[in-house]
Coordinates of C-alpha atoms in Angstrom, one line a residue:
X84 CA 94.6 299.7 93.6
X85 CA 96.1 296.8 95.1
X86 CA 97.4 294.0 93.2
X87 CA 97.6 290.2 93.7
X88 CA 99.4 287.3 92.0
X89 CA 97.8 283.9 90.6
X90 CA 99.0 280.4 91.2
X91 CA 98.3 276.8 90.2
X92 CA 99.1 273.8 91.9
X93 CA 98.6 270.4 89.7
X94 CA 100.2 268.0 87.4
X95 CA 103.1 268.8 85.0
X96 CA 100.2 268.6 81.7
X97 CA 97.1 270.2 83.5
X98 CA 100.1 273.5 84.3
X99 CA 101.5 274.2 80.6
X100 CA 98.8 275.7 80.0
X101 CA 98.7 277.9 82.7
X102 CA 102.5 278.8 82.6
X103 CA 101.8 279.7 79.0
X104 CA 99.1 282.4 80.2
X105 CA 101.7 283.4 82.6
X106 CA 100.6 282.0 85.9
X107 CA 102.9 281.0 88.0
X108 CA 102.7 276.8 88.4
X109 CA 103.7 274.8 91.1
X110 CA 104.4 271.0 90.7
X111 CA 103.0 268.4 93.3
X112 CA 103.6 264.7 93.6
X113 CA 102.4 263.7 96.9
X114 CA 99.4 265.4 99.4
X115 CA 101.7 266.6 102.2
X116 CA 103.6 269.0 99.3
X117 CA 100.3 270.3 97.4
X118 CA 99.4 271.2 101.4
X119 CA 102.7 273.2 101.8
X120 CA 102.3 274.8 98.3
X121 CA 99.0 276.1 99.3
X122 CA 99.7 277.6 102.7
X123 CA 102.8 278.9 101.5
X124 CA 100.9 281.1 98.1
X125 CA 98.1 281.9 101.0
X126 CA 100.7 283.6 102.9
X127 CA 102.9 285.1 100.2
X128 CA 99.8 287.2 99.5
X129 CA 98.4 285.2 95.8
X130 CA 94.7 286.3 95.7
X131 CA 93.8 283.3 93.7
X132 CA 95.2 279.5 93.5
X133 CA 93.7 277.0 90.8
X134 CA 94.2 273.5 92.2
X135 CA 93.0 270.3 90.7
X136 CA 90.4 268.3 91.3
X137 CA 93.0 265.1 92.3
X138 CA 94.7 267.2 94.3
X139 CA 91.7 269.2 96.0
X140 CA 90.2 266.0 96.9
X141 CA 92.9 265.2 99.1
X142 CA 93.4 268.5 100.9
X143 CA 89.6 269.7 101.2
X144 CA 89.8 270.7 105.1
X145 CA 93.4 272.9 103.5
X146 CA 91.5 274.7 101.4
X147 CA 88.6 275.4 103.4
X148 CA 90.9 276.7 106.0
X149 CA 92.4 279.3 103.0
X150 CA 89.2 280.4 102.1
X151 CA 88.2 280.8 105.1
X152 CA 91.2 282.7 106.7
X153 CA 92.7 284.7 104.3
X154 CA 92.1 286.8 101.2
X155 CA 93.4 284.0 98.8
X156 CA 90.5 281.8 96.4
X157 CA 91.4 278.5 95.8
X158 CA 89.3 277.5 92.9
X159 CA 88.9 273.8 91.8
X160 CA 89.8 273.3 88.1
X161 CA 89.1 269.8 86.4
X162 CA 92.8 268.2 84.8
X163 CA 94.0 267.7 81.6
X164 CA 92.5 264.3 82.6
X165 CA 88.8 265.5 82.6
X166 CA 86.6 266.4 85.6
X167 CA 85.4 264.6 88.7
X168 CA 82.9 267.0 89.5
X169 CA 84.3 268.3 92.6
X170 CA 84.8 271.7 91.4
X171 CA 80.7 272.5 90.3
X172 CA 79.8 270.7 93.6
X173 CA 81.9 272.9 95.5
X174 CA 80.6 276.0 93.6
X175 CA 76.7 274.5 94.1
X176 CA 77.3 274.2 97.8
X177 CA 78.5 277.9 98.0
X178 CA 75.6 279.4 95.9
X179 CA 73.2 277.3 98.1
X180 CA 74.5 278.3 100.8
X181 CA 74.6 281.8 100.1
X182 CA 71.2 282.4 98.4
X183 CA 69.4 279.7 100.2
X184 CA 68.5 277.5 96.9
X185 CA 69.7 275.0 95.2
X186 CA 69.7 277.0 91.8
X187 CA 71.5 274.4 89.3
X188 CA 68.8 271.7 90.0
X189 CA 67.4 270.4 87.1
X190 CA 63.6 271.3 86.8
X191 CA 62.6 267.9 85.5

């Protein structure tokens, strides 16, 4: 059984939490360093990165290029400072995608 480490990139309030559960966190101020971050866990071997939805909105082509080229998940969480939405549409697009249906469409 092969084991994997977790990691989240975000803001100093949206990580506490995380480092409490024991993740390891990873500060970033500007895009270009969230960018290097990511890469960098990808290729250390994490097998999954939260990232927030500020900083996921600035490096969507990034993670795209993770989840698409290695084993790592970069999942979108929502910050301390409440969600955008980017993280369910990401997920919608995915299920769509993979089943064919839009299955979180409201019915009404």
């Amino acid at each position: 059984m092969s084991t994997f480490k977790i990691g989240m990139i975000g803001d100093y309030e949206t990580s506490i939490g995380f480092k409490a559960a024991g993740i390891d966190t990873y500060i970033a101020k500007v895009p270009a360093e969230a960018k290097a971050m990511l890469l960098a866990l990808a290729k250390e071997g994490y097998g999954i990165v939260f990232v927030t939805e500020e900083i996921a909105s600035l490096l969507e082509d990034t993670i795209d290029q993770v989840n698409r080229d290695t084993e790592c998940a970069v999942l979108i969480i929502p910050s301390v400072k409440g969600s955008k939405g980017l993280g369910k549409e990401r997920i919608k697009k995915s299920v769509e995608r993979a089943v064919g249906i839009d299955i979180f469409k409201s019915s009404q």
